[in-house]
């Protein structure tokens, strides 16, 4: 079964399948459509390489069924009965609306909190909002980075932090919440279990339209999916090369790649606004999600899917079904280290094009830009060729009116277009620039 697919060891292991004694009745269970697409792309790249290198013509690949992860729906459903007690213990008033993030707190390897914080701050004058972050960090420095970012980006929102390593704290978090929010933007994520746990707990969800979340959350039915925009293939090859050579660590690699992904802050604010204003909508979407979790993601259902797969694989082995060869026409760079924006192209809602339009965010001052880019979570000095100063200079080159990305790049001061493209998404990620779709052609 696949988990994270972005590490060197995992990408090497997958590409090696084509020269190992894999049989057609073997299988790699893919937890999402997005993860399956990544595995297929790696196998296609390796097959293309072996054709060119040694003239290979026959490839045996494993079955790649999609079976999601499961949850204990019965256990999650009990959290609603603890709501009053949990909210009382946490000092949450009846008219306060709680937005919950539960999971590992890592801005470089899980989800950058900036879009969520900025969206909540926009709503501070309309609703009595509380953010509960239940999780854990890898170090005190990361915990401090989250605290500093909250103070800067959503100072009007009351924040509660809980230790997600403790079962009693997780129970409080699920029980007290009104809305679940997870805006994943990282290539190390392939499925995302917490939105399903939230659905099973009867919570409406607000999630990024990203990786496995695309399969699990139905927009407008179980909650709202927030559009994401990723960098186009071809602008991340330098990241892959630096990771391959050992210049950059795995954490640095995925952190840099995440900066080429933005989450729509306007849509996030609009979704939370609708849910905060309408208890009946929260109830309805939460009930829809709970029903879907029981029908599709309860472990009883998932285990039956495993059993059906075993029966299918046994039939293939007995019948000797011929394998399906992989085919592709791909670039010649090392198959197991492609540009992350090519390999994970199926993760975001869309990719930035030269015809997209961009402008400065209204009412953002240069001082705001400086402060946001100097937050630890902004990772402003994490990539070769960029710095907070270079990003500020690029922001100054943008104007208050929309211009195409093509026009901006033609005049950009950054030396490489691939870095400039990532930098434009970087600015949008922290609401320093607004990217809009290409203008329609009349």
mmCIF file of N, CA and C in Angstrom, residues 99-185:
data_model
loop_
_atom_site.group_PDB
_atom_site.id
_atom_site.type_symbol
_atom_site.label_atom_id
_atom_site.label_comp_id
_atom_site.label_asym_id
_atom_site.label_seq_id
_atom_site.Cartn_x
_atom_site.Cartn_y
_atom_site.Cartn_z
ATOM 1 N N UNK A 99 -13.186 26.454 14.390
ATOM 2 C CA UNK A 99 -12.567 25.843 13.206
ATOM 3 C C UNK A 99 -11.392 25.002 13.687
ATOM 4 N N UNK A 100 -11.376 23.743 13.322
ATOM 5 C CA UNK A 100 -10.380 22.796 13.817
ATOM 6 C C UNK A 100 -9.427 22.363 12.720
ATOM 7 N N UNK A 101 -8.128 22.400 13.027
ATOM 8 C CA UNK A 101 -7.133 21.665 12.239
ATOM 9 C C UNK A 101 -6.549 20.617 13.160
ATOM 10 N N UNK A 102 -6.531 19.368 12.700
ATOM 11 C CA UNK A 102 -5.974 18.281 13.496
ATOM 12 C C UNK A 102 -4.980 17.518 12.629
ATOM 13 N N UNK A 103 -3.786 17.330 13.158
ATOM 14 C CA UNK A 103 -2.759 16.613 12.424
ATOM 15 C C UNK A 103 -1.385 17.159 12.751
ATOM 16 N N UNK A 104 -0.407 16.670 12.033
ATOM 17 C CA UNK A 104 0.965 17.116 12.252
ATOM 18 C C UNK A 104 1.095 18.584 11.871
ATOM 19 N N UNK A 105 1.696 19.367 12.738
ATOM 20 C CA UNK A 105 1.883 20.791 12.477
ATOM 21 C C UNK A 105 3.253 20.991 11.848
ATOM 22 N N UNK A 106 3.261 21.090 10.534
ATOM 23 C CA UNK A 106 4.515 21.252 9.795
ATOM 24 C C UNK A 106 4.230 22.093 8.566
ATOM 25 N N UNK A 107 4.758 23.310 8.553
ATOM 26 C CA UNK A 107 4.486 24.205 7.424
ATOM 27 C C UNK A 107 5.277 23.836 6.187
ATOM 28 N N UNK A 108 6.343 23.044 6.335
ATOM 29 C CA UNK A 108 7.150 22.676 5.167
ATOM 30 C C UNK A 108 6.836 21.274 4.655
ATOM 31 N N UNK A 109 6.121 20.469 5.456
ATOM 32 C CA UNK A 109 5.938 19.078 5.068
ATOM 33 C C UNK A 109 4.498 18.594 5.157
ATOM 34 N N UNK A 110 3.571 19.475 5.529
ATOM 35 C CA UNK A 110 2.178 19.048 5.671
ATOM 36 C C UNK A 110 1.234 20.067 5.050
ATOM 37 N N UNK A 111 1.085 21.209 5.722
ATOM 38 C CA UNK A 111 0.197 22.265 5.218
ATOM 39 C C UNK A 111 0.668 23.592 5.777
ATOM 40 N N UNK A 112 0.954 24.533 4.903
ATOM 41 C CA UNK A 112 1.308 25.862 5.374
ATOM 42 C C UNK A 112 0.051 26.516 5.936
ATOM 43 N N UNK A 113 0.092 27.022 7.169
ATOM 44 C CA UNK A 113 -1.136 27.549 7.783
ATOM 45 C C UNK A 113 -1.528 28.935 7.305
ATOM 46 N N UNK A 114 -0.685 29.601 6.521
ATOM 47 C CA UNK A 114 -0.951 30.995 6.155
ATOM 48 C C UNK A 114 -2.324 31.198 5.508
ATOM 49 N N UNK A 115 -2.727 30.399 4.507
ATOM 50 C CA UNK A 115 -4.055 30.628 3.904
ATOM 51 C C UNK A 115 -5.201 30.504 4.909
ATOM 52 N N UNK A 116 -5.115 29.535 5.817
ATOM 53 C CA UNK A 116 -6.164 29.376 6.825
ATOM 54 C C UNK A 116 -6.178 30.558 7.781
ATOM 55 N N UNK A 117 -5.017 30.963 8.257
ATOM 56 C CA UNK A 117 -4.950 32.097 9.181
ATOM 57 C C UNK A 117 -5.490 33.372 8.530
ATOM 58 N N UNK A 118 -5.062 33.649 7.303
ATOM 59 C CA UNK A 118 -5.479 34.877 6.625
ATOM 60 C C UNK A 118 -6.982 34.879 6.357
ATOM 61 N N UNK A 119 -7.526 33.713 5.982
ATOM 62 C CA UNK A 119 -8.972 33.622 5.727
ATOM 63 C C UNK A 119 -9.765 33.860 7.003
ATOM 64 N N UNK A 120 -9.329 33.282 8.110
ATOM 65 C CA UNK A 120 -10.037 33.470 9.375
ATOM 66 C C UNK A 120 -9.993 34.925 9.825
ATOM 67 N N UNK A 121 -8.858 35.566 9.645
ATOM 68 C CA UNK A 121 -8.736 36.963 10.073
ATOM 69 C C UNK A 121 -9.724 37.851 9.314
ATOM 70 N N UNK A 122 -9.961 37.554 8.043
ATOM 71 C CA UNK A 122 -10.917 38.348 7.262
ATOM 72 C C UNK A 122 -12.327 38.291 7.859
ATOM 73 N N UNK A 123 -12.613 37.199 8.575
ATOM 74 C CA UNK A 123 -13.974 36.989 9.083
ATOM 75 C C UNK A 123 -14.135 37.392 10.542
ATOM 76 N N UNK A 124 -13.077 37.935 11.136
ATOM 77 C CA UNK A 124 -13.102 38.210 12.574
ATOM 78 C C UNK A 124 -14.179 39.201 12.981
ATOM 79 N N UNK A 125 -14.536 40.132 12.089
ATOM 80 C CA UNK A 125 -15.552 41.126 12.410
ATOM 81 C C UNK A 125 -16.972 40.615 12.167
ATOM 82 N N UNK A 126 -17.089 39.470 11.488
ATOM 83 C CA UNK A 126 -18.415 38.942 11.152
ATOM 84 C C UNK A 126 -18.861 37.822 12.090
ATOM 85 N N UNK A 127 -17.894 37.094 12.638
ATOM 86 C CA UNK A 127 -18.231 35.933 13.464
ATOM 87 C C UNK A 127 -17.302 35.852 14.658
ATOM 88 N N UNK A 128 -17.777 35.233 15.727
ATOM 89 C CA UNK A 128 -16.926 34.929 16.879
ATOM 90 C C UNK A 128 -16.252 33.584 16.612
ATOM 91 N N UNK A 129 -15.065 33.653 16.054
ATOM 92 C CA UNK A 129 -14.358 32.452 15.615
ATOM 93 C C UNK A 129 -13.259 32.077 16.601
ATOM 94 N N UNK A 130 -13.061 30.793 16.743
ATOM 95 C CA UNK A 130 -11.959 30.242 17.532
ATOM 96 C C UNK A 130 -11.257 29.222 16.653
ATOM 97 N N UNK A 131 -9.931 29.246 16.622
ATOM 98 C CA UNK A 131 -9.193 28.213 15.906
ATOM 99 C C UNK A 131 -8.579 27.259 16.924
ATOM 100 N N UNK A 132 -8.814 25.979 16.717
ATOM 101 C CA UNK A 132 -8.195 24.946 17.538
ATOM 102 C C UNK A 132 -7.229 24.178 16.649
ATOM 103 N N UNK A 133 -5.965 24.177 17.030
ATOM 104 C CA UNK A 133 -4.954 23.390 16.318
ATOM 105 C C UNK A 133 -4.507 22.270 17.250
ATOM 106 N N UNK A 134 -4.857 21.058 16.871
ATOM 107 C CA UNK A 134 -4.552 19.877 17.671
ATOM 108 C C UNK A 134 -3.535 19.048 16.904
ATOM 109 N N UNK A 135 -2.313 19.027 17.389
ATOM 110 C CA UNK A 135 -1.288 18.298 16.664
ATOM 111 C C UNK A 135 0.012 18.270 17.438
ATOM 112 N N UNK A 136 1.096 18.222 16.702
ATOM 113 C CA UNK A 136 2.414 18.174 17.322
ATOM 114 C C UNK A 136 3.433 18.687 16.309
ATOM 115 N N UNK A 137 4.528 19.201 16.819
ATOM 116 C CA UNK A 137 5.593 19.714 15.965
ATOM 117 C C UNK A 137 6.861 18.915 16.212
ATOM 118 N N UNK A 138 7.758 18.979 15.238
ATOM 119 C CA UNK A 138 9.013 18.235 15.347
ATOM 120 C C UNK A 138 10.015 18.924 16.260
ATOM 121 N N UNK A 139 9.804 20.198 16.557
ATOM 122 C CA UNK A 139 10.757 20.924 17.398
ATOM 123 C C UNK A 139 10.078 22.137 18.007
ATOM 124 N N UNK A 140 10.715 22.687 19.022
ATOM 125 C CA UNK A 140 10.202 23.908 19.640
ATOM 126 C C UNK A 140 10.259 25.076 18.658
ATOM 127 N N UNK A 141 11.256 25.069 17.776
ATOM 128 C CA UNK A 141 11.383 26.161 16.797
ATOM 129 C C UNK A 141 10.186 26.202 15.856
ATOM 130 N N UNK A 142 9.718 25.027 15.445
ATOM 131 C CA UNK A 142 8.549 24.977 14.556
ATOM 132 C C UNK A 142 7.304 25.425 15.317
ATOM 133 N N UNK A 143 7.179 24.997 16.562
ATOM 134 C CA UNK A 143 6.038 25.442 17.380
ATOM 135 C C UNK A 143 6.038 26.962 17.507
ATOM 136 N N UNK A 144 7.211 27.535 17.706
ATOM 137 C CA UNK A 144 7.319 28.986 17.816
ATOM 138 C C UNK A 144 6.963 29.659 16.501
ATOM 139 N N UNK A 145 7.337 29.039 15.378
ATOM 140 C CA UNK A 145 7.007 29.606 14.064
ATOM 141 C C UNK A 145 5.500 29.673 13.854
ATOM 142 N N UNK A 146 4.784 28.645 14.292
ATOM 143 C CA UNK A 146 3.324 28.665 14.195
ATOM 144 C C UNK A 146 2.743 29.762 15.085
ATOM 145 N N UNK A 147 3.258 29.868 16.290
ATOM 146 C CA UNK A 147 2.743 30.873 17.215
ATOM 147 C C UNK A 147 2.968 32.283 16.665
ATOM 148 N N UNK A 148 4.152 32.529 16.120
ATOM 149 C CA UNK A 148 4.461 33.847 15.550
ATOM 150 C C UNK A 148 3.570 34.138 14.348
ATOM 151 N N UNK A 149 3.348 33.144 13.509
ATOM 152 C CA UNK A 149 2.510 33.336 12.327
ATOM 153 C C UNK A 149 1.068 33.643 12.714
ATOM 154 N N UNK A 150 0.544 32.940 13.730
ATOM 155 C CA UNK A 150 -0.817 33.231 14.188
ATOM 156 C C UNK A 150 -0.926 34.662 14.678
ATOM 157 N N UNK A 151 0.056 35.089 15.461
ATOM 158 C CA UNK A 151 0.021 36.445 16.015
ATOM 159 C C UNK A 151 0.060 37.500 14.922
ATOM 160 N N UNK A 152 0.759 37.215 13.829
ATOM 161 C CA UNK A 152 0.881 38.188 12.747
ATOM 162 C C UNK A 152 -0.294 38.129 11.775
ATOM 163 N N UNK A 153 -0.736 36.919 11.417
ATOM 164 C CA UNK A 153 -1.699 36.764 10.324
ATOM 165 C C UNK A 153 -3.147 36.696 10.788
ATOM 166 N N UNK A 154 -3.405 36.268 12.016
ATOM 167 C CA UNK A 154 -4.797 36.262 12.505
ATOM 168 C C UNK A 154 -4.840 36.705 13.961
ATOM 169 N N UNK A 155 -4.408 37.930 14.234
ATOM 170 C CA UNK A 155 -4.345 38.406 15.615
ATOM 171 C C UNK A 155 -5.700 38.556 16.286
ATOM 172 N N UNK A 156 -6.773 38.637 15.483
ATOM 173 C CA UNK A 156 -8.107 38.845 16.053
ATOM 174 C C UNK A 156 -8.815 37.537 16.394
ATOM 175 N N UNK A 157 -8.204 36.423 16.068
ATOM 176 C CA UNK A 157 -8.834 35.123 16.273
ATOM 177 C C UNK A 157 -8.253 34.459 17.518
ATOM 178 N N UNK A 158 -9.138 34.052 18.432
ATOM 179 C CA UNK A 158 -8.668 33.340 19.623
ATOM 180 C C UNK A 158 -8.186 31.953 19.219
ATOM 181 N N UNK A 159 -7.004 31.573 19.705
ATOM 182 C CA UNK A 159 -6.398 30.305 19.314
ATOM 183 C C UNK A 159 -6.230 29.395 20.523
ATOM 184 N N UNK A 160 -6.509 28.111 20.308
ATOM 185 C CA UNK A 160 -6.305 27.081 21.326
ATOM 186 C C UNK A 160 -5.435 25.999 20.696
ATOM 187 N N UNK A 161 -4.365 25.621 21.366
ATOM 188 C CA UNK A 161 -3.521 24.543 20.864
ATOM 189 C C UNK A 161 -3.627 23.344 21.799
ATOM 190 N N UNK A 162 -3.746 22.168 21.201
ATOM 191 C CA UNK A 162 -3.870 20.922 21.952
ATOM 192 C C UNK A 162 -2.816 19.934 21.464
ATOM 193 N N UNK A 163 -2.379 19.069 22.348
ATOM 194 C CA UNK A 163 -1.366 18.066 22.021
ATOM 195 C C UNK A 163 -2.030 16.876 21.339
ATOM 196 N N UNK A 164 -1.860 16.778 20.032
ATOM 197 C CA UNK A 164 -2.503 15.715 19.267
ATOM 198 C C UNK A 164 -1.933 14.336 19.509
ATOM 199 N N UNK A 165 -0.846 14.232 20.273
ATOM 200 C CA UNK A 165 -0.297 12.910 20.599
ATOM 201 C C UNK A 165 -1.075 12.233 21.726
ATOM 202 N N UNK A 166 -1.953 13.002 22.396
ATOM 203 C CA UNK A 166 -2.715 12.466 23.520
ATOM 204 C C UNK A 166 -4.158 12.215 23.097
ATOM 205 N N UNK A 167 -4.630 11.010 23.355
ATOM 206 C CA UNK A 167 -5.975 10.635 22.944
ATOM 207 C C UNK A 167 -7.026 11.551 23.547
ATOM 208 N N UNK A 168 -6.874 11.929 24.813
ATOM 209 C CA UNK A 168 -7.891 12.776 25.451
ATOM 210 C C UNK A 168 -7.938 14.167 24.816
ATOM 211 N N UNK A 169 -6.790 14.652 24.345
ATOM 212 C CA UNK A 169 -6.762 15.946 23.685
ATOM 213 C C UNK A 169 -7.412 15.875 22.304
ATOM 214 N N UNK A 170 -7.159 14.775 21.596
ATOM 215 C CA UNK A 170 -7.801 14.599 20.279
ATOM 216 C C UNK A 170 -9.319 14.490 20.441
ATOM 217 N N UNK A 171 -9.753 13.807 21.500
ATOM 218 C CA UNK A 171 -11.187 13.683 21.748
ATOM 219 C C UNK A 171 -11.814 15.058 21.997
ATOM 220 N N UNK A 172 -11.143 15.894 22.779
ATOM 221 C CA UNK A 172 -11.644 17.252 23.005
ATOM 222 C C UNK A 172 -11.750 18.014 21.690
ATOM 223 N N UNK A 173 -10.719 17.874 20.857
ATOM 224 C CA UNK A 173 -10.685 18.624 19.598
ATOM 225 C C UNK A 173 -11.852 18.228 18.696
ATOM 226 N N UNK A 174 -12.046 16.929 18.500
ATOM 227 C CA UNK A 174 -13.149 16.487 17.645
ATOM 228 C C UNK A 174 -14.501 16.900 18.247
ATOM 229 N N UNK A 175 -14.614 16.848 19.551
ATOM 230 C CA UNK A 175 -15.901 17.099 20.207
ATOM 231 C C UNK A 175 -16.291 18.566 20.196
ATOM 232 N N UNK A 176 -15.313 19.469 20.295
ATOM 233 C CA UNK A 176 -15.639 20.895 20.430
ATOM 234 C C UNK A 176 -15.864 21.598 19.101
ATOM 235 N N UNK A 177 -15.469 20.971 17.993
ATOM 236 C CA UNK A 177 -15.398 21.673 16.708
ATOM 237 C C UNK A 177 -16.756 21.839 16.032
ATOM 238 N N UNK A 178 -16.843 22.902 15.213
ATOM 239 C CA UNK A 178 -17.998 23.137 14.340
ATOM 240 C C UNK A 178 -17.641 22.920 12.873
ATOM 241 N N UNK A 179 -16.379 23.193 12.529
ATOM 242 C CA UNK A 179 -15.903 23.112 11.150
ATOM 243 C C UNK A 179 -14.515 22.488 11.186
ATOM 244 N N UNK A 180 -14.238 21.592 10.253
ATOM 245 C CA UNK A 180 -12.880 21.068 10.116
ATOM 246 C C UNK A 180 -12.225 21.711 8.901
ATOM 247 N N UNK A 181 -10.978 22.157 9.061
ATOM 248 C CA UNK A 181 -10.274 22.823 7.965
ATOM 249 C C UNK A 181 -8.885 22.238 7.806
ATOM 250 N N UNK A 182 -8.568 21.779 6.599
ATOM 251 C CA UNK A 182 -7.231 21.266 6.294
ATOM 252 C C UNK A 182 -6.884 21.672 4.872
ATOM 253 N N UNK A 183 -5.911 22.567 4.740
ATOM 254 C CA UNK A 183 -5.528 23.092 3.424
ATOM 255 C C UNK A 183 -4.160 22.540 3.048
ATOM 256 N N UNK A 184 -4.116 21.237 2.823
ATOM 257 C CA UNK A 184 -2.859 20.589 2.461
ATOM 258 C C UNK A 184 -2.336 21.166 1.145
ATOM 259 N N UNK A 185 -0.996 21.327 1.068
ATOM 260 C CA UNK A 185 -0.383 21.882 -0.140
ATOM 261 C C UNK A 185 0.962 21.228 -0.410
#
